[in-house]
Amino acid sequence: MSMMDKLKQMLRGHESQADQGIDKAGDYVDGKTQGKYSRHMDTAQDKLREQMRRDQGNPPQT
């Protein structure tokens, strides 16, 4: 079992906590870079959320 499979398995049932973690990580990076890369972080956060929904069997939200 790959590391990604293990992570996906651990996140099942904890989607809201994972979503909060994504927000917290993005805020942390924004704080450390003084918002210099906030646009890129927003894109990365959106991609992570989209991937989580896809892995859960839900279509991406548009």
N, CA, C and O atoms as a Tripos MOL2 file, in Angstrom:
@<TRIPOS>MOLECULE
protein
  248   247    62     0     0
PROTEIN
NO_CHARGES

@<TRIPOS>ATOM
      1 N           0.8500   -1.1710    0.0000 N.3       1 MET1
      2 CA          0.0000    0.0000    0.0000 C.3       1 MET1
      3 C           0.9010    1.2410    0.0000 C.2       1 MET1
      4 O           1.8200    1.3570    0.8100 O.2       1 MET1
      5 N           0.6240    2.1410   -0.9030 N.am      2 SER2
      6 CA          1.4490    3.3460   -1.0090 C.3       2 SER2
      7 C           1.0900    4.3430    0.0900 C.2       2 SER2
      8 O           0.0590    4.2210    0.7520 O.2       2 SER2
      9 N           1.9510    5.3170    0.2640 N.am      3 MET3
     10 CA          1.7200    6.3530    1.2710 C.3       3 MET3
     11 C           0.4370    7.1300    0.9670 C.2       3 MET3
     12 O          -0.3170    7.4550    1.8840 O.2       3 MET3
     13 N           0.1820    7.4310   -0.3100 N.am      4 MET4
     14 CA         -1.0280    8.1610   -0.6830 C.3       4 MET4
     15 C          -2.2790    7.3610   -0.3450 C.2       4 MET4
     16 O          -3.2720    7.9230    0.1170 O.2       4 MET4
     17 N          -2.2330    6.0590   -0.5730 N.am      5 ASP5
     18 CA         -3.3770    5.2120   -0.2210 C.3       5 ASP5
     19 C          -3.6380    5.2330    1.2800 C.2       5 ASP5
     20 O          -4.7880    5.2630    1.7190 O.2       5 ASP5
     21 N          -2.5670    5.2170    2.0600 N.am      6 LYS6
     22 CA         -2.7110    5.2710    3.5120 C.3       6 LYS6
     23 C          -3.3140    6.6040    3.9470 C.2       6 LYS6
     24 O          -4.1890    6.6410    4.8120 O.2       6 LYS6
     25 N          -2.8470    7.6900    3.3490 N.am      7 LEU7
     26 CA         -3.3900    9.0060    3.6820 C.3       7 LEU7
     27 C          -4.8770    9.1000    3.3220 C.2       7 LEU7
     28 O          -5.6860    9.5930    4.1080 O.2       7 LEU7
     29 N          -5.2160    8.6280    2.1480 N.am      8 LYS8
     30 CA         -6.6220    8.6540    1.7220 C.3       8 LYS8
     31 C          -7.4850    7.8460    2.6710 C.2       8 LYS8
     32 O          -8.5980    8.2540    3.0020 O.2       8 LYS8
     33 N          -6.9860    6.7160    3.1060 N.am      9 GLN9
     34 CA         -7.7310    5.8600    4.0130 C.3       9 GLN9
     35 C          -7.9280    6.5530    5.3630 C.2       9 GLN9
     36 O          -8.9990    6.4570    5.9620 O.2       9 GLN9
     37 N          -6.8940    7.2500    5.8390 N.am     10 MET10
     38 CA         -6.9990    7.9540    7.1200 C.3      10 MET10
     39 C          -7.9670    9.1260    7.0460 C.2      10 MET10
     40 O          -8.6290    9.4430    8.0340 O.2      10 MET10
     41 N          -8.0580    9.7720    5.8880 N.am     11 LEU11
     42 CA         -8.9090   10.9500    5.7490 C.3      11 LEU11
     43 C         -10.3840   10.6130    5.5850 C.2      11 LEU11
     44 O         -11.2360   11.4740    5.8070 O.2      11 LEU11
     45 N         -10.7020    9.3930    5.2070 N.am     12 ARG12
     46 CA        -12.1040    9.0210    5.0340 C.3      12 ARG12
     47 C         -12.8740    9.2470    6.3240 C.2      12 ARG12
     48 O         -12.4910    8.7730    7.3940 O.2      12 ARG12
     49 N         -13.9700    9.9850    6.1930 N.am     13 GLY13
     50 CA        -14.7910   10.2780    7.3580 C.3      13 GLY13
     51 C         -14.3550   11.5210    8.1100 C.2      13 GLY13
     52 O         -15.0220   11.9430    9.0550 O.2      13 GLY13
     53 N         -13.2450   12.1100    7.7010 N.am     14 HIS14
     54 CA        -12.7220   13.3000    8.3660 C.3      14 HIS14
     55 C         -12.5060   14.4320    7.3620 C.2      14 HIS14
     56 O         -11.5400   15.1880    7.4580 O.2      14 HIS14
     57 N         -13.4120   14.5340    6.4090 N.am     15 GLU15
     58 CA        -13.2460   15.5160    5.3310 C.3      15 GLU15
     59 C         -13.2220   16.9500    5.8460 C.2      15 GLU15
     60 O         -12.4480   17.7750    5.3590 O.2      15 GLU15
     61 N         -14.0630   17.2460    6.8220 N.am     16 SER16
     62 CA        -14.1120   18.6280    7.3300 C.3      16 SER16
     63 C         -12.8150   18.9830    8.0430 C.2      16 SER16
     64 O         -12.3450   20.1150    7.9350 O.2      16 SER16
     65 N         -12.2350   18.0450    8.7630 N.am     17 GLN17
     66 CA        -10.9680   18.3060    9.4320 C.3      17 GLN17
     67 C          -9.8390   18.4640    8.4160 C.2      17 GLN17
     68 O          -8.9540   19.3010    8.5980 O.2      17 GLN17
     69 N          -9.8630   17.6690    7.3530 N.am     18 ALA18
     70 CA         -8.8560   17.7900    6.3110 C.3      18 ALA18
     71 C          -8.9770   19.1440    5.6140 C.2      18 ALA18
     72 O          -7.9730   19.7750    5.2830 O.2      18 ALA18
     73 N         -10.2090   19.5770    5.3980 N.am     19 ASP19
     74 CA        -10.4460   20.8810    4.7680 C.3      19 ASP19
     75 C          -9.9030   22.0050    5.6490 C.2      19 ASP19
     76 O          -9.3020   22.9560    5.1500 O.2      19 ASP19
     77 N         -10.1150   21.8940    6.9450 N.am     20 GLN20
     78 CA         -9.5780   22.8910    7.8730 C.3      20 GLN20
     79 C          -8.0470   22.8790    7.8550 C.2      20 GLN20
     80 O          -7.4110   23.9290    7.9470 O.2      20 GLN20
     81 N          -7.4680   21.6960    7.7370 N.am     21 GLY21
     82 CA         -6.0120   21.5740    7.6650 C.3      21 GLY21
     83 C          -5.4510   22.2340    6.4220 C.2      21 GLY21
     84 O          -4.3920   22.8590    6.4650 O.2      21 GLY21
     85 N          -6.1680   22.0930    5.3110 N.am     22 ILE22
     86 CA         -5.7420   22.7310    4.0640 C.3      22 ILE22
     87 C          -5.7510   24.2480    4.2380 C.2      22 ILE22
     88 O          -4.8160   24.9330    3.8230 O.2      22 ILE22
     89 N          -6.8150   24.7660    4.8530 N.am     23 ASP23
     90 CA         -6.8940   26.2140    5.1040 C.3      23 ASP23
     91 C          -5.7720   26.6770    6.0260 C.2      23 ASP23
     92 O          -5.1360   27.7020    5.7810 O.2      23 ASP23
     93 N          -5.5420   25.9200    7.0750 N.am     24 LYS24
     94 CA         -4.5240   26.2930    8.0590 C.3      24 LYS24
     95 C          -3.1280   26.2900    7.4330 C.2      24 LYS24
     96 O          -2.3240   27.1840    7.6970 O.2      24 LYS24
     97 N          -2.8460   25.2920    6.6130 N.am     25 ALA25
     98 CA         -1.5340   25.2230    5.9520 C.3      25 ALA25
     99 C          -1.3570   26.4040    4.9980 C.2      25 ALA25
    100 O          -0.2850   27.0060    4.9470 O.2      25 ALA25
    101 N          -2.3950   26.7300    4.2520 N.am     26 GLY26
    102 CA         -2.3190   27.8710    3.3410 C.3      26 GLY26
    103 C          -2.1130   29.1750    4.0750 C.2      26 GLY26
    104 O          -1.3320   30.0210    3.6390 O.2      26 GLY26
    105 N          -2.8120   29.3470    5.1950 N.am     27 ASP27
    106 CA         -2.6520   30.5510    6.0090 C.3      27 ASP27
    107 C          -1.2410   30.6400    6.5830 C.2      27 ASP27
    108 O          -0.6670   31.7260    6.6660 O.2      27 ASP27
    109 N          -0.6860   29.4960    6.9780 N.am     28 TYR28
    110 CA          0.6660   29.4640    7.5190 C.3      28 TYR28
    111 C           1.6810   29.9300    6.4730 C.2      28 TYR28
    112 O           2.5370   30.7700    6.7520 O.2      28 TYR28
    113 N           1.5720   29.3720    5.2660 N.am     29 VAL29
    114 CA          2.4960   29.7460    4.1980 C.3      29 VAL29
    115 C           2.3160   31.2170    3.8390 C.2      29 VAL29
    116 O           3.2970   31.9280    3.6230 O.2      29 VAL29
    117 N           1.0740   31.6760    3.7730 N.am     30 ASP30
    118 CA          0.8200   33.0920    3.4880 C.3      30 ASP30
    119 C           1.4660   33.9810    4.5470 C.2      30 ASP30
    120 O           2.0240   35.0290    4.2230 O.2      30 ASP30
    121 N           1.3920   33.5720    5.7860 N.am     31 GLY31
    122 CA          1.9920   34.3440    6.8610 C.3      31 GLY31
    123 C           3.5050   34.3810    6.7630 C.2      31 GLY31
    124 O           4.1200   35.4310    6.9510 O.2      31 GLY31
    125 N           4.1030   33.2380    6.4680 N.am     32 LYS32
    126 CA          5.5570   33.1660    6.3730 C.3      32 LYS32
    127 C           6.0970   33.9210    5.1610 C.2      32 LYS32
    128 O           7.2100   34.4460    5.2050 O.2      32 LYS32
    129 N           5.3220   33.9780    4.0860 N.am     33 THR33
    130 CA          5.7830   34.6640    2.8690 C.3      33 THR33
    131 C           5.1880   36.0540    2.7400 C.2      33 THR33
    132 O           5.3510   36.7190    1.7170 O.2      33 THR33
    133 N           4.4940   36.4910    3.7910 N.am     34 GLN34
    134 CA          3.8530   37.8110    3.8220 C.3      34 GLN34
    135 C           2.9010   38.0140    2.6450 C.2      34 GLN34
    136 O           2.7970   39.1110    2.0970 O.2      34 GLN34
    137 N           2.2130   36.9440    2.2680 N.am     35 GLY35
    138 CA          1.2080   37.0040    1.2150 C.3      35 GLY35
    139 C           1.7560   37.0590   -0.1970 C.2      35 GLY35
    140 O           0.9980   37.2420   -1.1500 O.2      35 GLY35
    141 N           3.0550   36.9040   -0.3420 N.am     36 LYS36
    142 CA          3.6850   37.0140   -1.6630 C.3      36 LYS36
    143 C           3.1660   35.9610   -2.6420 C.2      36 LYS36
    144 O           3.0600   36.2150   -3.8420 O.2      36 LYS36
    145 N           2.8480   34.7920   -2.1220 N.am     37 TYR37
    146 CA          2.4110   33.6920   -2.9900 C.3      37 TYR37
    147 C           0.9620   33.2920   -2.7150 C.2      37 TYR37
    148 O           0.5750   32.1500   -2.9610 O.2      37 TYR37
    149 N           0.1690   34.2230   -2.2100 N.am     38 SER38
    150 CA         -1.1940   33.8710   -1.8110 C.3      38 SER38
    151 C          -2.0370   33.3780   -2.9840 C.2      38 SER38
    152 O          -2.8670   32.4860   -2.8100 O.2      38 SER38
    153 N          -1.8410   33.9360   -4.1590 N.am     39 ARG39
    154 CA         -2.5950   33.4850   -5.3310 C.3      39 ARG39
    155 C          -2.2580   32.0280   -5.6500 C.2      39 ARG39
    156 O          -3.1350   31.2360   -5.9930 O.2      39 ARG39
    157 N          -0.9890   31.6940   -5.5330 N.am     40 HIS40
    158 CA         -0.5650   30.3210   -5.8070 C.3      40 HIS40
    159 C          -1.0730   29.3670   -4.7250 C.2      40 HIS40
    160 O          -1.4380   28.2270   -5.0140 O.2      40 HIS40
    161 N          -1.0910   29.8380   -3.4930 N.am     41 MET41
    162 CA         -1.5950   29.0060   -2.4010 C.3      41 MET41
    163 C          -3.0880   28.7610   -2.5540 C.2      41 MET41
    164 O          -3.5640   27.6590   -2.2860 O.2      41 MET41
    165 N          -3.8320   29.7780   -2.9810 N.am     42 ASP42
    166 CA         -5.2660   29.5990   -3.2010 C.3      42 ASP42
    167 C          -5.5220   28.5390   -4.2570 C.2      42 ASP42
    168 O          -6.4150   27.7040   -4.1130 O.2      42 ASP42
    169 N          -4.7260   28.5800   -5.3270 N.am     43 THR43
    170 CA         -4.8580   27.5860   -6.3920 C.3      43 THR43
    171 C          -4.5400   26.1940   -5.8620 C.2      43 THR43
    172 O          -5.2530   25.2340   -6.1560 O.2      43 THR43
    173 N          -3.4660   26.0860   -5.0780 N.am     44 ALA44
    174 CA         -3.0730   24.7880   -4.5230 C.3      44 ALA44
    175 C          -4.1500   24.2530   -3.5850 C.2      44 ALA44
    176 O          -4.4500   23.0590   -3.6000 O.2      44 ALA44
    177 N          -4.7310   25.1280   -2.7700 N.am     45 GLN45
    178 CA         -5.7900   24.7020   -1.8560 C.3      45 GLN45
    179 C          -7.0060   24.2140   -2.6350 C.2      45 GLN45
    180 O          -7.6070   23.2020   -2.2740 O.2      45 GLN45
    181 N          -7.3670   24.9150   -3.6840 N.am     46 ASP46
    182 CA         -8.5010   24.4930   -4.5060 C.3      46 ASP46
    183 C          -8.2380   23.1310   -5.1320 C.2      46 ASP46
    184 O          -9.1250   22.2780   -5.1690 O.2      46 ASP46
    185 N          -7.0200   22.9270   -5.6230 N.am     47 LYS47
    186 CA         -6.6680   21.6470   -6.2520 C.3      47 LYS47
    187 C          -6.7180   20.5080   -5.2340 C.2      47 LYS47
    188 O          -7.1870   19.4140   -5.5470 O.2      47 LYS47
    189 N          -6.2350   20.7620   -4.0190 N.am     48 LEU48
    190 CA         -6.2880   19.7270   -2.9790 C.3      48 LEU48
    191 C          -7.7170   19.3550   -2.6310 C.2      48 LEU48
    192 O          -8.0470   18.1770   -2.4970 O.2      48 LEU48
    193 N          -8.5600   20.3640   -2.4860 N.am     49 ARG49
    194 CA         -9.9720   20.0860   -2.1690 C.3      49 ARG49
    195 C         -10.6410   19.3000   -3.3000 C.2      49 ARG49
    196 O         -11.4050   18.3650   -3.0580 O.2      49 ARG49
    197 N         -10.3410   19.6910   -4.5220 N.am     50 GLU50
    198 CA        -10.8940   19.0010   -5.6890 C.3      50 GLU50
    199 C         -10.4460   17.5430   -5.7080 C.2      50 GLU50
    200 O         -11.2440   16.6460   -5.9830 O.2      50 GLU50
    201 N          -9.1700   17.3120   -5.4160 N.am     51 GLN51
    202 CA         -8.6360   15.9560   -5.3960 C.3      51 GLN51
    203 C          -9.2790   15.1360   -4.2760 C.2      51 GLN51
    204 O          -9.5860   13.9590   -4.4650 O.2      51 GLN51
    205 N          -9.4830   15.7550   -3.1170 N.am     52 MET52
    206 CA        -10.1390   15.0410   -2.0150 C.3      52 MET52
    207 C         -11.5420   14.6180   -2.4030 C.2      52 MET52
    208 O         -11.9490   13.4860   -2.1410 O.2      52 MET52
    209 N         -12.2880   15.5290   -3.0300 N.am     53 ARG53
    210 CA        -13.6630   15.1900   -3.4500 C.3      53 ARG53
    211 C         -13.6440   14.0730   -4.4860 C.2      53 ARG53
    212 O         -14.4770   13.1680   -4.4410 O.2      53 ARG53
    213 N         -12.7100   14.1340   -5.4060 N.am     54 ARG54
    214 CA        -12.6180   13.1150   -6.4460 C.3      54 ARG54
    215 C         -12.3000   11.7630   -5.8220 C.2      54 ARG54
    216 O         -12.8660   10.7470   -6.2260 O.2      54 ARG54
    217 N         -11.3980   11.7390   -4.8410 N.am     55 ASP55
    218 CA        -11.0310   10.4920   -4.1890 C.3      55 ASP55
    219 C         -12.1590    9.9230   -3.3550 C.2      55 ASP55
    220 O         -12.2140    8.7150   -3.1250 O.2      55 ASP55
    221 N         -13.0630   10.7840   -2.8990 N.am     56 GLN56
    222 CA        -14.2110   10.3360   -2.1260 C.3      56 GLN56
    223 C         -15.3630    9.8910   -3.0290 C.2      56 GLN56
    224 O         -16.3910    9.4180   -2.5440 O.2      56 GLN56
    225 N         -15.1870   10.0440   -4.3290 N.am     57 GLY57
    226 CA        -16.2270    9.6300   -5.2740 C.3      57 GLY57
    227 C         -17.2260   10.7190   -5.5860 C.2      57 GLY57
    228 O         -18.2570   10.4580   -6.2050 O.2      57 GLY57
    229 N         -16.9330   11.9480   -5.1640 N.am     58 ASN58
    230 CA        -17.8170   13.0810   -5.4430 C.3      58 ASN58
    231 C         -17.2580   13.8930   -6.5950 C.2      58 ASN58
    232 O         -16.0440   14.0740   -6.6830 O.2      58 ASN58
    233 N         -18.0980   14.3810   -7.4670 N.am     59 PRO59
    234 CA        -17.6040   15.2120   -8.5680 C.3      59 PRO59
    235 C         -17.1150   16.5660   -8.0510 C.2      59 PRO59
    236 O         -17.6060   17.0560   -7.0350 O.2      59 PRO59
    237 N         -16.1530   17.1670   -8.7450 N.am     60 PRO60
    238 CA        -15.6850   18.4870   -8.3280 C.3      60 PRO60
    239 C         -16.7830   19.5160   -8.3710 C.2      60 PRO60
    240 O         -17.6440   19.4760   -9.2500 O.2      60 PRO60
    241 N         -16.7610   20.4430   -7.4270 N.am     61 GLN61
    242 CA        -17.7460   21.5130   -7.4020 C.3      61 GLN61
    243 C         -17.2820   22.6340   -8.3170 C.2      61 GLN61
    244 O         -16.1010   22.9820   -8.3470 O.2      61 GLN61
    245 N         -18.2290   23.1940   -9.0640 N.am     62 THR62
    246 CA        -17.8770   24.3090   -9.9510 C.3      62 THR62
    247 C         -18.6300   25.5480   -9.5710 C.2      62 THR62
    248 O         -18.4640   26.5900  -10.2060 O.2      62 THR62
@<TRIPOS>BOND
     1     1     2 1
     2     2     3 1
     3     3     4 2
     4     3     5 am
     5     5     6 1
     6     6     7 1
     7     7     8 2
     8     7     9 am
     9     9    10 1
    10    10    11 1
    11    11    12 2
    12    11    13 am
    13    13    14 1
    14    14    15 1
    15    15    16 2
    16    15    17 am
    17    17    18 1
    18    18    19 1
    19    19    20 2
    20    19    21 am
    21    21    22 1
    22    22    23 1
    23    23    24 2
    24    23    25 am
    25    25    26 1
    26    26    27 1
    27    27    28 2
    28    27    29 am
    29    29    30 1
    30    30    31 1
    31    31    32 2
    32    31    33 am
    33    33    34 1
    34    34    35 1
    35    35    36 2
    36    35    37 am
    37    37    38 1
    38    38    39 1
    39    39    40 2
    40    39    41 am
    41    41    42 1
    42    42    43 1
    43    43    44 2
    44    43    45 am
    45    45    46 1
    46    46    47 1
    47    47    48 2
    48    47    49 am
    49    49    50 1
    50    50    51 1
    51    51    52 2
    52    51    53 am
    53    53    54 1
    54    54    55 1
    55    55    56 2
    56    55    57 am
    57    57    58 1
    58    58    59 1
    59    59    60 2
    60    59    61 am
    61    61    62 1
    62    62    63 1
    63    63    64 2
    64    63    65 am
    65    65    66 1
    66    66    67 1
    67    67    68 2
    68    67    69 am
    69    69    70 1
    70    70    71 1
    71    71    72 2
    72    71    73 am
    73    73    74 1
    74    74    75 1
    75    75    76 2
    76    75    77 am
    77    77    78 1
    78    78    79 1
    79    79    80 2
    80    79    81 am
    81    81    82 1
    82    82    83 1
    83    83    84 2
    84    83    85 am
    85    85    86 1
    86    86    87 1
    87    87    88 2
    88    87    89 am
    89    89    90 1
    90    90    91 1
    91    91    92 2
    92    91    93 am
    93    93    94 1
    94    94    95 1
    95    95    96 2
    96    95    97 am
    97    97    98 1
    98    98    99 1
    99    99   100 2
   100    99   101 am
   101   101   102 1
   102   102   103 1
   103   103   104 2
   104   103   105 am
   105   105   106 1
   106   106   107 1
   107   107   108 2
   108   107   109 am
   109   109   110 1
   110   110   111 1
   111   111   112 2
   112   111   113 am
   113   113   114 1
   114   114   115 1
   115   115   116 2
   116   115   117 am
   117   117   118 1
   118   118   119 1
   119   119   120 2
   120   119   121 am
   121   121   122 1
   122   122   123 1
   123   123   124 2
   124   123   125 am
   125   125   126 1
   126   126   127 1
   127   127   128 2
   128   127   129 am
   129   129   130 1
   130   130   131 1
   131   131   132 2
   132   131   133 am
   133   133   134 1
   134   134   135 1
   135   135   136 2
   136   135   137 am
   137   137   138 1
   138   138   139 1
   139   139   140 2
   140   139   141 am
   141   141   142 1
   142   142   143 1
   143   143   144 2
   144   143   145 am
   145   145   146 1
   146   146   147 1
   147   147   148 2
   148   147   149 am
   149   149   150 1
   150   150   151 1
   151   151   152 2
   152   151   153 am
   153   153   154 1
   154   154   155 1
   155   155   156 2
   156   155   157 am
   157   157   158 1
   158   158   159 1
   159   159   160 2
   160   159   161 am
   161   161   162 1
   162   162   163 1
   163   163   164 2
   164   163   165 am
   165   165   166 1
   166   166   167 1
   167   167   168 2
   168   167   169 am
   169   169   170 1
   170   170   171 1
   171   171   172 2
   172   171   173 am
   173   173   174 1
   174   174   175 1
   175   175   176 2
   176   175   177 am
   177   177   178 1
   178   178   179 1
   179   179   180 2
   180   179   181 am
   181   181   182 1
   182   182   183 1
   183   183   184 2
   184   183   185 am
   185   185   186 1
   186   186   187 1
   187   187   188 2
   188   187   189 am
   189   189   190 1
   190   190   191 1
   191   191   192 2
   192   191   193 am
   193   193   194 1
   194   194   195 1
   195   195   196 2
   196   195   197 am
   197   197   198 1
   198   198   199 1
   199   199   200 2
   200   199   201 am
   201   201   202 1
   202   202   203 1
   203   203   204 2
   204   203   205 am
   205   205   206 1
   206   206   207 1
   207   207   208 2
   208   207   209 am
   209   209   210 1
   210   210   211 1
   211   211   212 2
   212   211   213 am
   213   213   214 1
   214   214   215 1
   215   215   216 2
   216   215   217 am
   217   217   218 1
   218   218   219 1
   219   219   220 2
   220   219   221 am
   221   221   222 1
   222   222   223 1
   223   223   224 2
   224   223   225 am
   225   225   226 1
   226   226   227 1
   227   227   228 2
   228   227   229 am
   229   229   230 1
   230   230   231 1
   231   231   232 2
   232   231   233 am
   233   233   234 1
   234   234   235 1
   235   235   236 2
   236   235   237 am
   237   237   238 1
   238   238   239 1
   239   239   240 2
   240   239   241 am
   241   241   242 1
   242   242   243 1
   243   243   244 2
   244   243   245 am
   245   245   246 1
   246   246   247 1
   247   247   248 2
@<TRIPOS>SUBSTRUCTURE
     1 MET1         2 RESIDUE 1 A MET
     2 SER2         6 RESIDUE 1 A SER
     3 MET3        10 RESIDUE 1 A MET
     4 MET4        14 RESIDUE 1 A MET
     5 ASP5        18 RESIDUE 1 A ASP
     6 LYS6        22 RESIDUE 1 A LYS
     7 LEU7        26 RESIDUE 1 A LEU
     8 LYS8        30 RESIDUE 1 A LYS
     9 GLN9        34 RESIDUE 1 A GLN
    10 MET10       38 RESIDUE 1 A MET
    11 LEU11       42 RESIDUE 1 A LEU
    12 ARG12       46 RESIDUE 1 A ARG
    13 GLY13       50 RESIDUE 1 A GLY
    14 HIS14       54 RESIDUE 1 A HIS
    15 GLU15       58 RESIDUE 1 A GLU
    16 SER16       62 RESIDUE 1 A SER
    17 GLN17       66 RESIDUE 1 A GLN
    18 ALA18       70 RESIDUE 1 A ALA
    19 ASP19       74 RESIDUE 1 A ASP
    20 GLN20       78 RESIDUE 1 A GLN
    21 GLY21       82 RESIDUE 1 A GLY
    22 ILE22       86 RESIDUE 1 A ILE
    23 ASP23       90 RESIDUE 1 A ASP
    24 LYS24       94 RESIDUE 1 A LYS
    25 ALA25       98 RESIDUE 1 A ALA
    26 GLY26      102 RESIDUE 1 A GLY
    27 ASP27      106 RESIDUE 1 A ASP
    28 TYR28      110 RESIDUE 1 A TYR
    29 VAL29      114 RESIDUE 1 A VAL
    30 ASP30      118 RESIDUE 1 A ASP
    31 GLY31      122 RESIDUE 1 A GLY
    32 LYS32      126 RESIDUE 1 A LYS
    33 THR33      130 RESIDUE 1 A THR
    34 GLN34      134 RESIDUE 1 A GLN
    35 GLY35      138 RESIDUE 1 A GLY
    36 LYS36      142 RESIDUE 1 A LYS
    37 TYR37      146 RESIDUE 1 A TYR
    38 SER38      150 RESIDUE 1 A SER
    39 ARG39      154 RESIDUE 1 A ARG
    40 HIS40      158 RESIDUE 1 A HIS
    41 MET41      162 RESIDUE 1 A MET
    42 ASP42      166 RESIDUE 1 A ASP
    43 THR43      170 RESIDUE 1 A THR
    44 ALA44      174 RESIDUE 1 A ALA
    45 GLN45      178 RESIDUE 1 A GLN
    46 ASP46      182 RESIDUE 1 A ASP
    47 LYS47      186 RESIDUE 1 A LYS
    48 LEU48      190 RESIDUE 1 A LEU
    49 ARG49      194 RESIDUE 1 A ARG
    50 GLU50      198 RESIDUE 1 A GLU
    51 GLN51      202 RESIDUE 1 A GLN
    52 MET52      206 RESIDUE 1 A MET
    53 ARG53      210 RESIDUE 1 A ARG
    54 ARG54      214 RESIDUE 1 A ARG
    55 ASP55      218 RESIDUE 1 A ASP
    56 GLN56      222 RESIDUE 1 A GLN
    57 GLY57      226 RESIDUE 1 A GLY
    58 ASN58      230 RESIDUE 1 A ASN
    59 PRO59      234 RESIDUE 1 A PRO
    60 PRO60      238 RESIDUE 1 A PRO
    61 GLN61      242 RESIDUE 1 A GLN
    62 THR62      246 RESIDUE 1 A THR
